[in-house]
Amino acid sequence: MPAMNDLPKPSPEMLAALAAKAGPDGFIELPDFVETALYHPQHGYYCKQQERVGKSPHSDFYTSVSLKEAFAEIVVEATCSLLETAKLAPADTHWVELGAEPNGTLLDSQQSPFKSVRAIGIGQEIEIPSPAVVFSNELFDAQTFRQVRFDGERWIEYGVKLDGQNLSWAPRAQASEEASLYIEELPRDLPVGYTADLPTGARSLARFLLEKNWSGVFVAFDYGKTWHSISADTPQGSARAYYRHQQLPDILQAPGAIDITHHICWDHLENALQKASFRKLSLQSQEAFIVHRAPNFLQKAFDPTLPAFAPIRQKLKELMHPAMMGQKFQALSAIRCPEDLLAQS
């Protein structure tokens, strides 16, 4: 873990942006804090021109898209198979990647079987043509969330207190309307201090995307938990921060300079898909997704004429091995046929 004195300090500009979100007493709603820290147009973590993704000592985290050559081929094979199930042709279908890094998009138009390739980055308007493959990698976990803690009798919602240049956790006078909807579903036979990070932003984003008028394939790679696990098996919560590939103990340490993330709730996304008339829902580990959805790539990677340590095999190992990315990430996929869209309307 980086030493405390190695962590960057919040910039004066970030502190000013947070102060603009604070009430008279310095209280900042947690979603406002996360939104500002990550997505402020000039000073937010995801909006600054800096190296974030990759194995470099100057980056902060490493994802499947970092193994672009192998991962792209796997995802294209899988999505083309799903399109066939939806009775849609890749050549008639648009590819839309959401949350793409400026230099880290998965596909380029020259090597794509799709009608068009669109990469929608942070802060850009989301338009989805139809039919489409809507793809994301670690998008939903980077949305805002709320946090509640159990005091032995009731759930208390927490936000952030800004006092000069100091940030600390602070209880909310009463739970917000948004958090209250989740609190109704939380158990009360838990130890004092049990923390639940409520993935409110991921749920809202899913509804926003799925209510749009498009048919095709939805596929999201991310890390998440079931609602039962969030509400009963994760006593420390799931919110965390990353800096230089190390997990930090407190997401308040250096807003604007560190990645802030949390586990999404797969149940919520599955429910949103079902309500939007998507079908053939499948939630699998990344390892299982590759095995079941990309048999041609696997056959290519295990060609007996290849050397034992061929680059394609090494990349596949990173993507599939349970101790690497194979079990850390899950893939949620579903299809919505044109006739499903008509039935919904």
CSV table of C-alpha atoms in Angstrom, one decimal:
chain,number,residue,atom,x,y,z
A,1,MET,CA,0.0,0.0,0.0
A,2,PRO,CA,1.3,3.5,-0.8
A,3,ALA,CA,2.6,5.3,2.3
A,4,MET,CA,0.2,8.1,3.4
A,5,ASN,CA,2.8,10.7,2.6
A,6,ASP,CA,3.0,9.3,-1.0
A,7,LEU,CA,-0.7,10.0,-1.7
A,8,PRO,CA,-1.5,13.1,-3.6
A,9,LYS,CA,-3.5,15.7,-1.7
A,10,PRO,CA,-6.8,17.0,-3.0
A,11,SER,CA,-6.1,20.0,-5.2
A,12,PRO,CA,-7.5,23.4,-4.2
A,13,GLU,CA,-9.7,23.3,-7.3
A,14,MET,CA,-11.2,19.9,-6.2
A,15,LEU,CA,-11.8,21.2,-2.6
A,16,ALA,CA,-13.5,24.2,-4.1
A,17,ALA,CA,-15.7,22.0,-6.3
A,18,LEU,CA,-16.6,19.9,-3.2
A,19,ALA,CA,-17.3,23.0,-1.2
A,20,ALA,CA,-19.8,24.1,-3.9
A,21,LYS,CA,-21.7,20.9,-3.2
A,22,ALA,CA,-21.7,21.3,0.6
A,23,GLY,CA,-24.5,22.6,2.7
A,24,PRO,CA,-24.0,25.5,5.3
A,25,ASP,CA,-22.7,22.9,7.8
A,26,GLY,CA,-20.2,21.4,5.3
A,27,PHE,CA,-22.2,18.2,4.7
A,28,ILE,CA,-22.0,16.7,1.2
A,29,GLU,CA,-24.3,14.0,0.0
A,30,LEU,CA,-22.2,10.9,-0.8
A,31,PRO,CA,-23.4,10.7,-4.4
A,32,ASP,CA,-22.4,14.4,-4.9
A,33,PHE,CA,-19.0,13.6,-3.4
A,34,VAL,CA,-18.4,10.6,-5.7
A,35,GLU,CA,-19.8,12.4,-8.8
A,36,THR,CA,-17.5,15.4,-8.2
A,37,ALA,CA,-14.4,13.3,-7.3
A,38,LEU,CA,-14.8,11.1,-10.4
A,39,TYR,CA,-16.5,13.2,-13.0
A,40,HIS,CA,-15.9,16.9,-12.4
A,41,PRO,CA,-15.3,18.2,-16.0
A,42,GLN,CA,-11.9,19.7,-15.2
A,43,HIS,CA,-10.7,18.0,-12.0
A,44,GLY,CA,-12.5,14.7,-11.7
A,45,TYR,CA,-10.5,11.5,-11.8
A,46,TYR,CA,-12.0,10.2,-15.0
A,47,CYS,CA,-11.9,13.5,-16.8
A,48,LYS,CA,-8.3,14.5,-16.3
A,49,GLN,CA,-5.7,13.7,-18.9
A,50,GLN,CA,-3.7,11.1,-17.1
A,51,GLU,CA,-2.7,7.4,-17.3
A,52,ARG,CA,-5.3,5.3,-15.4
A,53,VAL,CA,-5.4,1.9,-16.9
A,54,GLY,CA,-2.7,-0.7,-17.5
A,55,LYS,CA,0.3,-2.3,-15.8
A,56,SER,CA,2.4,0.9,-15.7
A,57,PRO,CA,3.6,1.9,-12.2
A,58,HIS,CA,1.9,5.3,-13.0
A,59,SER,CA,-1.5,3.7,-13.6
A,60,ASP,CA,-4.0,2.7,-10.9
A,61,PHE,CA,-5.8,-0.4,-12.2
A,62,TYR,CA,-5.7,-3.1,-14.8
A,63,THR,CA,-8.8,-4.4,-16.7
A,64,SER,CA,-9.7,-6.9,-19.4
A,65,VAL,CA,-9.6,-4.1,-22.1
A,66,SER,CA,-5.9,-3.9,-21.3
A,67,LEU,CA,-5.6,-7.2,-23.1
A,68,LYS,CA,-7.3,-5.7,-26.1
A,69,GLU,CA,-6.3,-8.1,-28.9
A,70,ALA,CA,-7.5,-11.2,-27.1
A,71,PHE,CA,-10.5,-9.7,-25.3
A,72,ALA,CA,-11.8,-8.0,-28.4
A,73,GLU,CA,-11.8,-11.2,-30.4
A,74,ILE,CA,-13.6,-13.0,-27.5
A,75,VAL,CA,-16.3,-10.3,-27.1
A,76,VAL,CA,-16.9,-10.1,-30.9
A,77,GLU,CA,-17.4,-13.8,-31.2
A,78,ALA,CA,-19.7,-13.9,-28.2
A,79,THR,CA,-21.8,-10.9,-29.3
A,80,CYS,CA,-22.1,-12.2,-32.9
A,81,SER,CA,-23.5,-15.5,-31.4
A,82,LEU,CA,-26.0,-13.6,-29.3
A,83,LEU,CA,-27.1,-11.5,-32.3
A,84,GLU,CA,-27.8,-14.7,-34.2
A,85,THR,CA,-30.0,-15.8,-31.3
A,86,ALA,CA,-31.8,-12.4,-31.6
A,87,LYS,CA,-32.1,-13.1,-35.4
A,88,LEU,CA,-29.9,-10.0,-36.2
A,89,ALA,CA,-26.9,-9.8,-38.5
A,90,PRO,CA,-23.7,-8.1,-37.3
A,91,ALA,CA,-23.4,-6.2,-40.6
A,92,ASP,CA,-26.8,-4.6,-39.8
A,93,THR,CA,-25.9,-3.9,-36.2
A,94,HIS,CA,-24.1,-1.0,-34.5
A,95,TRP,CA,-21.5,-1.5,-31.9
A,96,VAL,CA,-21.7,1.0,-28.9
A,97,GLU,CA,-19.1,0.9,-26.2
A,98,LEU,CA,-20.0,2.9,-23.1
A,99,GLY,CA,-17.5,4.4,-20.7
A,100,ALA,CA,-14.6,4.0,-23.1
A,101,GLU,CA,-11.2,5.4,-22.1
A,102,PRO,CA,-9.9,8.0,-24.7
A,103,ASN,CA,-7.1,5.6,-25.8
A,104,GLY,CA,-8.6,2.3,-24.5
A,105,THR,CA,-11.6,1.5,-26.8
A,106,LEU,CA,-12.1,-2.2,-27.4
A,107,LEU,CA,-12.8,-2.1,-31.2
A,108,ASP,CA,-11.9,0.0,-34.2
A,109,SER,CA,-14.0,0.3,-37.3
A,110,GLN,CA,-11.4,-1.3,-39.6
A,111,GLN,CA,-11.4,-4.6,-37.8
A,112,SER,CA,-15.1,-4.8,-36.9
A,113,PRO,CA,-17.9,-7.0,-38.4
A,114,PHE,CA,-20.5,-4.4,-37.3
A,115,LYS,CA,-22.2,-1.7,-39.3
A,116,SER,CA,-20.6,1.0,-37.2
A,117,VAL,CA,-18.4,1.4,-34.2
A,118,ARG,CA,-19.1,4.1,-31.6
A,119,ALA,CA,-17.2,4.7,-28.4
A,120,ILE,CA,-19.0,6.9,-25.9
A,121,GLY,CA,-16.7,8.4,-23.3
A,122,ILE,CA,-17.2,10.1,-20.0
A,123,GLY,CA,-19.5,13.2,-20.2
A,124,GLN,CA,-20.6,12.4,-23.8
A,125,GLU,CA,-24.3,12.2,-24.7
A,126,ILE,CA,-25.5,8.6,-24.9
A,127,GLU,CA,-27.3,7.8,-28.1
A,128,ILE,CA,-28.0,4.2,-29.1
A,129,PRO,CA,-29.0,3.3,-32.6
A,130,SER,CA,-31.0,0.2,-33.3
A,131,PRO,CA,-30.2,-2.6,-33.6
A,132,ALA,CA,-27.1,-2.4,-31.4
A,133,VAL,CA,-24.6,-4.3,-29.3
A,134,VAL,CA,-24.3,-2.2,-26.1
A,135,PHE,CA,-21.0,-3.1,-24.4
A,136,SER,CA,-19.4,-1.9,-21.2
A,137,ASN,CA,-16.5,-2.9,-19.1
A,138,GLU,CA,-16.3,-1.7,-15.5
A,139,LEU,CA,-18.8,1.0,-16.1
A,140,PHE,CA,-21.5,0.3,-13.6
A,141,ASP,CA,-19.1,0.0,-10.6
A,142,ALA,CA,-17.9,3.5,-11.4
A,143,GLN,CA,-21.3,5.1,-10.7
A,144,THR,CA,-22.4,6.9,-7.5
A,145,PHE,CA,-23.7,5.1,-4.5
A,146,ARG,CA,-25.0,5.8,-1.0
A,147,GLN,CA,-23.8,4.2,2.3
A,148,VAL,CA,-25.7,3.1,5.3
A,149,ARG,CA,-24.5,1.6,8.6
A,150,PHE,CA,-26.4,-0.4,11.2
A,151,ASP,CA,-26.2,1.0,14.8
A,152,GLY,CA,-27.8,-2.1,16.4
A,153,GLU,CA,-31.3,-0.7,16.1
A,154,ARG,CA,-31.6,1.2,12.8
A,155,TRP,CA,-29.8,2.0,9.6
A,156,ILE,CA,-28.0,5.4,9.5
A,157,GLU,CA,-27.1,7.0,6.2
A,158,TYR,CA,-23.7,8.6,5.9
A,159,GLY,CA,-22.3,11.4,3.8
A,160,VAL,CA,-19.1,13.5,3.8
A,161,LYS,CA,-18.2,16.5,6.0
A,162,LEU,CA,-15.9,19.1,4.6
A,163,ASP,CA,-14.2,21.2,7.3
A,164,GLY,CA,-11.6,23.5,5.7
A,165,GLN,CA,-9.3,21.0,3.8
A,166,ASN,CA,-10.4,18.0,5.9
A,167,LEU,CA,-12.9,15.4,4.8
A,168,SER,CA,-14.6,13.0,7.1
A,169,TRP,CA,-17.6,10.7,7.3
A,170,ALA,CA,-20.7,12.2,8.9
A,171,PRO,CA,-24.2,10.8,9.6
A,172,ARG,CA,-27.1,12.2,7.8
A,173,ALA,CA,-29.9,13.7,10.0
A,174,GLN,CA,-32.3,11.2,8.5
A,175,ALA,CA,-32.1,8.7,5.6
A,176,SER,CA,-32.7,10.1,2.1
A,177,GLU,CA,-35.7,9.0,0.2
A,178,GLU,CA,-33.5,7.1,-2.2
A,179,ALA,CA,-31.7,5.2,0.6
A,180,SER,CA,-34.9,4.6,2.5
A,181,LEU,CA,-36.2,2.4,-0.4
A,182,TYR,CA,-33.1,0.1,0.1
A,183,ILE,CA,-33.2,0.2,3.9
A,184,GLU,CA,-36.7,-1.3,3.8
A,185,GLU,CA,-35.1,-4.4,2.3
A,186,LEU,CA,-32.1,-4.6,4.7
A,187,PRO,CA,-32.1,-7.1,7.6
A,188,ARG,CA,-31.9,-6.0,11.2
A,189,ASP,CA,-30.2,-9.0,12.8
A,190,LEU,CA,-26.7,-7.8,11.9
A,191,PRO,CA,-23.7,-6.7,14.0
A,192,VAL,CA,-23.3,-3.1,15.0
A,193,GLY,CA,-21.3,-1.2,12.4
A,194,TYR,CA,-22.4,-3.4,9.5
A,195,THR,CA,-22.0,-1.2,6.4
A,196,ALA,CA,-23.9,-1.5,3.1
A,197,ASP,CA,-22.9,0.5,0.0
A,198,LEU,CA,-26.1,0.9,-2.0
A,199,PRO,CA,-25.5,0.9,-5.8
A,200,THR,CA,-28.0,3.5,-6.6
A,201,GLY,CA,-26.2,5.0,-9.6
A,202,ALA,CA,-25.7,1.6,-11.3
A,203,ARG,CA,-29.4,1.0,-11.0
A,204,SER,CA,-30.3,4.4,-12.4
A,205,LEU,CA,-27.9,4.0,-15.3
A,206,ALA,CA,-29.3,0.6,-16.2
A,207,ARG,CA,-32.9,1.9,-16.3
A,208,PHE,CA,-31.8,4.9,-18.4
A,209,LEU,CA,-30.0,2.7,-21.0
A,210,LEU,CA,-32.7,0.0,-21.2
A,211,GLU,CA,-35.6,2.4,-21.5
A,212,LYS,CA,-34.2,3.7,-24.8
A,213,ASN,CA,-35.8,2.4,-27.9
A,214,TRP,CA,-33.2,-0.2,-29.3
A,215,SER,CA,-33.1,-3.9,-30.0
A,216,GLY,CA,-30.0,-6.1,-29.9
A,217,VAL,CA,-27.5,-7.3,-27.3
A,218,PHE,CA,-26.6,-6.0,-23.9
A,219,VAL,CA,-23.3,-7.2,-22.4
A,220,ALA,CA,-21.7,-5.8,-19.3
A,221,PHE,CA,-18.4,-7.0,-17.7
A,222,ASP,CA,-18.1,-5.8,-14.1
A,223,TYR,CA,-17.7,-7.0,-10.5
A,224,GLY,CA,-20.7,-7.3,-8.3
A,225,LYS,CA,-22.7,-9.2,-5.7
A,226,THR,CA,-26.2,-10.4,-5.2
A,227,TRP,CA,-28.4,-8.3,-2.9
A,228,HIS,CA,-28.2,-11.0,-0.3
A,229,SER,CA,-24.4,-10.8,-0.3
A,230,ILE,CA,-24.4,-7.0,-0.1
A,231,SER,CA,-27.0,-7.0,2.8
A,232,ALA,CA,-25.8,-9.9,4.8
A,233,ASP,CA,-22.3,-11.1,3.8
A,234,THR,CA,-20.2,-7.9,3.3
A,235,PRO,CA,-19.9,-6.3,6.8
A,236,GLN,CA,-17.3,-3.7,5.8
A,237,GLY,CA,-19.2,-2.6,2.7
A,238,SER,CA,-17.7,-2.7,-0.8
A,239,ALA,CA,-16.6,0.9,-1.4
A,240,ARG,CA,-12.9,1.3,-2.0
A,241,ALA,CA,-10.3,3.3,-3.7
A,242,TYR,CA,-7.2,2.5,-5.8
A,243,TYR,CA,-4.0,4.3,-6.4
A,244,ARG,CA,-1.0,2.9,-8.2
A,245,HIS,CA,-2.6,-0.6,-8.1
A,246,GLN,CA,-3.0,-0.6,-4.3
A,247,GLN,CA,-6.3,-0.6,-2.5
A,248,LEU,CA,-6.7,2.4,-0.1
A,249,PRO,CA,-8.6,2.1,3.2
A,250,ASP,CA,-10.6,5.3,2.8
A,251,ILE,CA,-12.3,6.7,-0.3
A,252,LEU,CA,-12.1,10.2,1.2
A,253,GLN,CA,-8.2,10.3,1.1
A,254,ALA,CA,-7.5,12.0,-2.2
A,255,PRO,CA,-10.6,12.9,-4.3
A,256,GLY,CA,-9.9,13.6,-7.9
A,257,ALA,CA,-6.6,11.7,-7.7
A,258,ILE,CA,-7.7,8.2,-6.9
A,259,ASP,CA,-10.2,5.7,-8.4
A,260,ILE,CA,-13.4,5.2,-6.3
A,261,THR,CA,-15.4,2.1,-6.9
A,262,HIS,CA,-17.9,-0.3,-5.3
A,263,HIS,CA,-19.7,-3.6,-6.1
A,264,ILE,CA,-22.8,-3.4,-8.1
A,265,CYS,CA,-25.9,-5.5,-7.4
A,266,TRP,CA,-26.5,-8.0,-10.2
A,267,ASP,CA,-30.1,-8.6,-9.1
A,268,HIS,CA,-30.9,-5.0,-9.8
A,269,LEU,CA,-29.5,-5.1,-13.3
A,270,GLU,CA,-31.2,-8.4,-14.1
A,271,ASN,CA,-34.6,-7.0,-12.9
A,272,ALA,CA,-34.1,-3.9,-15.0
A,273,LEU,CA,-33.4,-6.1,-18.1
A,274,GLN,CA,-36.5,-8.3,-17.5
A,275,LYS,CA,-38.7,-5.2,-17.0
A,276,ALA,CA,-37.4,-3.8,-20.3
A,277,SER,CA,-38.4,-7.0,-22.2
A,278,PHE,CA,-34.9,-8.4,-22.5
A,279,ARG,CA,-34.6,-12.2,-22.5
A,280,LYS,CA,-32.0,-15.0,-22.5
A,281,LEU,CA,-30.4,-13.4,-19.5
A,282,SER,CA,-27.1,-15.0,-18.5
A,283,LEU,CA,-24.8,-14.0,-15.6
A,284,GLN,CA,-21.5,-15.9,-15.6
A,285,SER,CA,-18.0,-15.5,-14.3
A,286,GLN,CA,-15.7,-14.1,-17.0
A,287,GLU,CA,-14.1,-17.5,-17.2
A,288,ALA,CA,-17.4,-19.3,-17.9
A,289,PHE,CA,-18.4,-16.6,-20.4
A,290,ILE,CA,-15.3,-17.2,-22.4
A,291,VAL,CA,-15.7,-21.0,-22.3
A,292,HIS,CA,-19.4,-20.9,-23.3
A,293,ARG,CA,-19.4,-17.9,-25.7
A,294,ALA,CA,-16.0,-18.0,-27.5
A,295,PRO,CA,-15.3,-21.6,-28.5
A,296,ASN,CA,-13.6,-20.6,-31.7
A,297,PHE,CA,-11.1,-18.3,-29.9
A,298,LEU,CA,-10.3,-21.1,-27.4
A,299,GLN,CA,-9.7,-23.5,-30.3
A,300,LYS,CA,-7.3,-21.0,-31.8
A,301,ALA,CA,-5.5,-20.4,-28.5
A,302,PHE,CA,-5.0,-24.1,-27.9
A,303,ASP,CA,-3.8,-24.9,-31.4
A,304,PRO,CA,-1.2,-27.7,-30.8
A,305,THR,CA,1.1,-26.1,-33.3
A,306,LEU,CA,1.5,-22.9,-31.2
A,307,PRO,CA,4.5,-22.7,-28.7
A,308,ALA,CA,3.6,-23.4,-25.1
A,309,PHE,CA,4.0,-19.7,-24.1
A,310,ALA,CA,2.5,-18.1,-27.1
A,311,PRO,CA,1.2,-14.6,-26.4
A,312,ILE,CA,-2.4,-15.5,-27.2
A,313,ARG,CA,-2.2,-18.2,-24.5
A,314,GLN,CA,-0.7,-15.9,-21.9
A,315,LYS,CA,-3.4,-13.3,-22.5
A,316,LEU,CA,-6.1,-16.0,-22.3
A,317,LYS,CA,-4.7,-17.2,-19.0
A,318,GLU,CA,-5.0,-13.7,-17.5
A,319,LEU,CA,-8.5,-13.3,-18.7
A,320,MET,CA,-9.7,-16.8,-17.5
A,321,HIS,CA,-7.6,-17.9,-14.6
A,322,PRO,CA,-9.6,-17.9,-11.3
A,323,ALA,CA,-6.7,-16.2,-9.5
A,324,MET,CA,-6.5,-13.4,-12.1
A,325,MET,CA,-9.6,-12.0,-13.9
A,326,GLY,CA,-11.6,-15.2,-14.5
A,327,GLN,CA,-13.6,-15.1,-11.2
A,328,LYS,CA,-13.0,-11.5,-10.2
A,329,PHE,CA,-15.2,-10.3,-13.1
A,330,GLN,CA,-18.6,-11.4,-14.2
A,331,ALA,CA,-20.4,-10.9,-17.5
A,332,LEU,CA,-24.2,-10.2,-17.8
A,333,SER,CA,-25.7,-10.6,-21.2
A,334,ALA,CA,-29.2,-10.5,-22.7
A,335,ILE,CA,-31.0,-9.9,-26.0
A,336,ARG,CA,-34.0,-7.9,-27.0
A,337,CYS,CA,-35.4,-8.8,-30.4
A,338,PRO,CA,-37.2,-6.3,-32.6
A,339,GLU,CA,-40.5,-8.0,-31.9
A,340,ASP,CA,-39.8,-7.8,-28.1
A,341,LEU,CA,-39.4,-4.0,-28.6
A,342,LEU,CA,-42.7,-3.8,-30.4
A,343,ALA,CA,-44.4,-5.9,-27.7
A,344,GLN,CA,-43.1,-3.6,-25.0
A,345,SER,CA,-44.5,-0.5,-26.7
